[in-house]
Coordinates of C-alpha atoms in Angstrom, one line a residue:
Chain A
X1 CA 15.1 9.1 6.8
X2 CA 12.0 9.3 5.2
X3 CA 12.0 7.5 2.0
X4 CA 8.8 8.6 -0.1
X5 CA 7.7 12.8 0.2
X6 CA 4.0 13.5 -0.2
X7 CA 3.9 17.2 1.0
X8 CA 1.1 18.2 -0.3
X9 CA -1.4 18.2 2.0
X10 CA -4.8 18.6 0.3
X11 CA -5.4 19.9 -3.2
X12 CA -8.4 20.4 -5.0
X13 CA -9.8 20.3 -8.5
X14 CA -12.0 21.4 -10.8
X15 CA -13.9 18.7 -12.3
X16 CA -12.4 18.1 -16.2
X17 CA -9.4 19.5 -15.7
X18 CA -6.0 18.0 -15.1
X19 CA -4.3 17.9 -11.5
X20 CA -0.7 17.1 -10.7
X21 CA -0.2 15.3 -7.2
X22 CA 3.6 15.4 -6.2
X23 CA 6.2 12.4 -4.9
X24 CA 9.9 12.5 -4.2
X25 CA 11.7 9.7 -3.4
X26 CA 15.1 8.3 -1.6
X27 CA 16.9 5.4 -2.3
X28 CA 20.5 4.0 -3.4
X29 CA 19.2 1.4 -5.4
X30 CA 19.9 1.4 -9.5
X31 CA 16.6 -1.1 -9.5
X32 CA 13.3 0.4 -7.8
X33 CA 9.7 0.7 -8.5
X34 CA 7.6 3.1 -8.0
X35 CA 3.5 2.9 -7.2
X36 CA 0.5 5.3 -7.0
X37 CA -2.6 3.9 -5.2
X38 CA -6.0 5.3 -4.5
X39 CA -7.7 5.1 -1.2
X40 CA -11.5 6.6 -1.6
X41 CA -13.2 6.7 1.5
X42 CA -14.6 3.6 1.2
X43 CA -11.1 2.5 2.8
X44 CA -9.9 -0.1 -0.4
X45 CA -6.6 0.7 -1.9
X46 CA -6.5 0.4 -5.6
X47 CA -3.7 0.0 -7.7
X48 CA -3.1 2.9 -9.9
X49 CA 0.0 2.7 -11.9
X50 CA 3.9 1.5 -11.7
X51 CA 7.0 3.0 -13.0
X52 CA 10.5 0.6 -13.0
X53 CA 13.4 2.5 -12.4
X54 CA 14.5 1.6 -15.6
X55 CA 11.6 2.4 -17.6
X56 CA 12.9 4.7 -20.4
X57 CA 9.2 6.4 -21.3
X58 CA 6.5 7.4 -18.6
X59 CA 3.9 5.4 -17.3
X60 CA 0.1 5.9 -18.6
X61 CA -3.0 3.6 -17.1
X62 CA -6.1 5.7 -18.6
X63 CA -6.5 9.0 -17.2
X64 CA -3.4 8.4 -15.2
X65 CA 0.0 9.0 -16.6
X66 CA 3.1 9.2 -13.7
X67 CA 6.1 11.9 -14.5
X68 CA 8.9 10.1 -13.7
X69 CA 12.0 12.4 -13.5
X70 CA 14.6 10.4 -12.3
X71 CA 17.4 12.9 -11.6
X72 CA 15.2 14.4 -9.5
X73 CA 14.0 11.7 -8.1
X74 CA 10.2 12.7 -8.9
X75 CA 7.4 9.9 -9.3
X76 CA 4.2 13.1 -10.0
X77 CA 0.8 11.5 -11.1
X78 CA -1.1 12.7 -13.4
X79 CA -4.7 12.9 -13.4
X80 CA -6.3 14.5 -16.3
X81 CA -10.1 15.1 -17.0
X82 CA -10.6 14.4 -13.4
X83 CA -14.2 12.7 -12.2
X84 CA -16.0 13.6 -9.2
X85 CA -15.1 9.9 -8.2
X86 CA -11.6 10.7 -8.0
X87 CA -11.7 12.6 -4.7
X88 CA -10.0 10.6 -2.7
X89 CA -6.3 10.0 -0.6
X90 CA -3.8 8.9 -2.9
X91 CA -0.7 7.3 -2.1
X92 CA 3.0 6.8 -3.8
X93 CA 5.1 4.0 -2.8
X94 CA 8.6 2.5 -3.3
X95 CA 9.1 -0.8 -3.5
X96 CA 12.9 -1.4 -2.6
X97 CA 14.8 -5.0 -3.3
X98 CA 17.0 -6.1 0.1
X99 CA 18.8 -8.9 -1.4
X100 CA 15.8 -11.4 -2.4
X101 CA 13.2 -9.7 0.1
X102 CA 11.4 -6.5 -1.2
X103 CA 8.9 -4.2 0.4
X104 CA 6.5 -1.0 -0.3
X105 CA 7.5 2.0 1.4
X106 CA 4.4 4.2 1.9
X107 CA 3.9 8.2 2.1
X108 CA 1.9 10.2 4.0
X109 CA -0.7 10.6 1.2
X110 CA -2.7 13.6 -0.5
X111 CA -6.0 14.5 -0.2
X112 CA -7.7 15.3 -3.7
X113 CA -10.8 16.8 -3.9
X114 CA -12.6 17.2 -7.0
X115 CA -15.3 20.3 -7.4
X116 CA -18.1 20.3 -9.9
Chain B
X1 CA -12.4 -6.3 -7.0
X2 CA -8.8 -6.7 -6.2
X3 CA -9.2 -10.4 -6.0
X4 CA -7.8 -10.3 -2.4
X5 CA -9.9 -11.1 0.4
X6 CA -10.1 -10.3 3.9
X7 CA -12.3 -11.4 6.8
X8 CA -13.5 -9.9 8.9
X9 CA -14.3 -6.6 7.7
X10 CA -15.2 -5.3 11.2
X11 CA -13.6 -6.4 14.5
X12 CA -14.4 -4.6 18.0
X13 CA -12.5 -6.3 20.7
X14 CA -11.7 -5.4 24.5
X15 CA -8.2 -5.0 25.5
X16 CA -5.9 -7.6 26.3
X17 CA -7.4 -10.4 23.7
X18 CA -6.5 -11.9 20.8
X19 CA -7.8 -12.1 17.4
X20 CA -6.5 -13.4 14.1
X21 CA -7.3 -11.5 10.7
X22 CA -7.4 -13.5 7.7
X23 CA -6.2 -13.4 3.6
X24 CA -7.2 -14.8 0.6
X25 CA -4.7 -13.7 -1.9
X26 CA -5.5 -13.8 -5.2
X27 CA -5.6 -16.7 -7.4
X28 CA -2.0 -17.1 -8.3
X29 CA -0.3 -14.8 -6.0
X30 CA 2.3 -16.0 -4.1
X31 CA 3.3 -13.0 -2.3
X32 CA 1.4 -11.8 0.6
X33 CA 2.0 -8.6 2.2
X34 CA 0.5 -7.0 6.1
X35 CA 0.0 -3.4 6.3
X36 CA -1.3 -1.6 9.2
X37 CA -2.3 2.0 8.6
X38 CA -3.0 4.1 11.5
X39 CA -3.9 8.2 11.5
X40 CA -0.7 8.6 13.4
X41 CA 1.5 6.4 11.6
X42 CA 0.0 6.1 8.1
X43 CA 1.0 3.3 6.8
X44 CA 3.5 0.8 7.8
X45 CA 4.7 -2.6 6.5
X46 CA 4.7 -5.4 8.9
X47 CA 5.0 -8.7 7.2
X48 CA 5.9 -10.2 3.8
X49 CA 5.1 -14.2 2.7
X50 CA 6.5 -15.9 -0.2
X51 CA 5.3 -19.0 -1.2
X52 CA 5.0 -19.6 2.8
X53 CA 8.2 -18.7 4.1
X54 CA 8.4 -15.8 5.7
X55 CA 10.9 -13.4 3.0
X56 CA 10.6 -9.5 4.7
X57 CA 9.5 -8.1 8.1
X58 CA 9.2 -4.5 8.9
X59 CA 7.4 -2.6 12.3
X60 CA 5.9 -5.8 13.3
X61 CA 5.7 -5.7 17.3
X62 CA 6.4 -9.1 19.2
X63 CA 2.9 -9.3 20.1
X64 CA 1.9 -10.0 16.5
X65 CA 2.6 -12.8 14.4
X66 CA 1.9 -13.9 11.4
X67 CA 1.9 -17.6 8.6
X68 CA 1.3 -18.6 5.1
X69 CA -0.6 -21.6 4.7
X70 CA 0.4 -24.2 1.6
X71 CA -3.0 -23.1 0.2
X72 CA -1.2 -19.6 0.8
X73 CA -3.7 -18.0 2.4
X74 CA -2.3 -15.8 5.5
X75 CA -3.3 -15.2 8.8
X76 CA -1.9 -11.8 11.1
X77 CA -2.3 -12.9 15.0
X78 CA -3.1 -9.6 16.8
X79 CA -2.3 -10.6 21.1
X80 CA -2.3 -8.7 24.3
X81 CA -4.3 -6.0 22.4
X82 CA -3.8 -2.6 23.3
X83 CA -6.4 0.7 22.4
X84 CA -3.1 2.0 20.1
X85 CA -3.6 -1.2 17.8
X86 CA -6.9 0.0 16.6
X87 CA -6.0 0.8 13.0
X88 CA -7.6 -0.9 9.4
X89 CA -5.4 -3.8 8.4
X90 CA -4.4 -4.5 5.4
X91 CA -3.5 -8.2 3.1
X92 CA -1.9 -7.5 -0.2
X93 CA -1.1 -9.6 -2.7
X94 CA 1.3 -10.3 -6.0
X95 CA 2.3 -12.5 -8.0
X96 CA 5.8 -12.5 -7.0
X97 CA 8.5 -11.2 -4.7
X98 CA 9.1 -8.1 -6.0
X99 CA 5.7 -7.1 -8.7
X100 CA 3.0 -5.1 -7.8
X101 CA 0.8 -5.6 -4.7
X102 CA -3.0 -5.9 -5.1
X103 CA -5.1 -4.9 -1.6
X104 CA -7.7 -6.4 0.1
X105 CA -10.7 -4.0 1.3
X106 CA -8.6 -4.7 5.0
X107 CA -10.1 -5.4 8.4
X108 CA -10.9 -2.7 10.9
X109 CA -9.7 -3.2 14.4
X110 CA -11.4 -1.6 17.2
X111 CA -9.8 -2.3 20.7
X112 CA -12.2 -0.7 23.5

């Protein structure tokens, strides 16, 4: 079953405005975290911003701020003001704990394109 | 700068060889993860290190292997290379088993 939903499969922005790029999730566990990374096209993936399941108030790194809706098992990020430098592939991950091993569970990734 | 580091950026190899990626985690981290991300298969976990044991694997084929040194840098041992392995590789990094990873710019593996 596929654990982390990107369906999105390319959205585009206007530069300076905000853009909302969707993740769902699955998992049983009470105790997850959640990740957004950016790929540019460059091909480095860059640490964005991390939610814990138990966080009680939303993620915000800068520009980026993640809506974490838990019921609904939503991780969204949040780009506002968005750059010409953020067109790029961005992924959400899960990290899951298995006892005392964990790993990242990677989507499919969005394409964002930014227009100026 | 991630503070991971990977050699060699490039690789072209025939099929059939062997070649072994490398890691530099960063300064700290004991945690190091192997991603391969392909077009087809995005991106898939292979390999997790802690502190040099091996603590997680995930769609690692037989033919690749992987250690974490006691100065914890990693290596990934790609063997029998087949054109499907061509992909970019990725090392990631964190401070502990279950914290945030931190990626290297990854290697990119050509198998002609």
């Amino acid at each position: 079953a596929q654990k982390i939903t990107q369906t999105q499969p390319g959205m585009f922005v206007q530069e300076k405005e905000a853009v909302t790029l969707d993740c769902t999730y699955d998992t049983s566990d009470q105790s997850y975290g959640l990740f957004w990374y950016k790929q540019p096209s460059s091909g480095e993936m860059i640490f964005l911003i991390y939610q814990g399941s138990y966080d009680e108030q939303n993620a915000t790194e800068g520009r980026y701020s993640l809506n974490f809706q838990k019921a609904r098992k939503s991780a969204n990020l949040v780009i506002s003001a968005s750059q010409l430098g953020d067109s790029a592939m961005y992924f959400c991950a899960m990290r899951e704990r298995t006892g005392a091993n964990s790993k990242l569970t990677f989507g499919k990734g969005i394409t964002l394109s930014v227009r100026p | 700068d991630s503070g991971v580091t990977q050699t060699p950026k490039h690789l072209i190899t025939a099929t059939g060889q062997r070649v072994t990626l490398r890691c530099s985690p960063r300064s700290g981290d004991l945690s190091v993860y192997w991603y391969q991300q392909s077009l087809d298969q995005g991106l898939q976990f292979l390999i997790q290190y802690y502190n040099g044991e091996e603590r997680a694997k995930g769609n690692i084929l037989e033919r690749f292997s992987a250690q974490q040194f006691p100065d914890l840098h990693s290596e990934l041992n790609l063997s029998s290379l087949e054109l499907g392995d061509s992909a970019l590789y990725f090392c990631a990094s964190s401070p502990g088993k279950h914290t945030e990873a931190f990626f290297g710019q990854g290697t990119r593996l050509t198998v002609v």
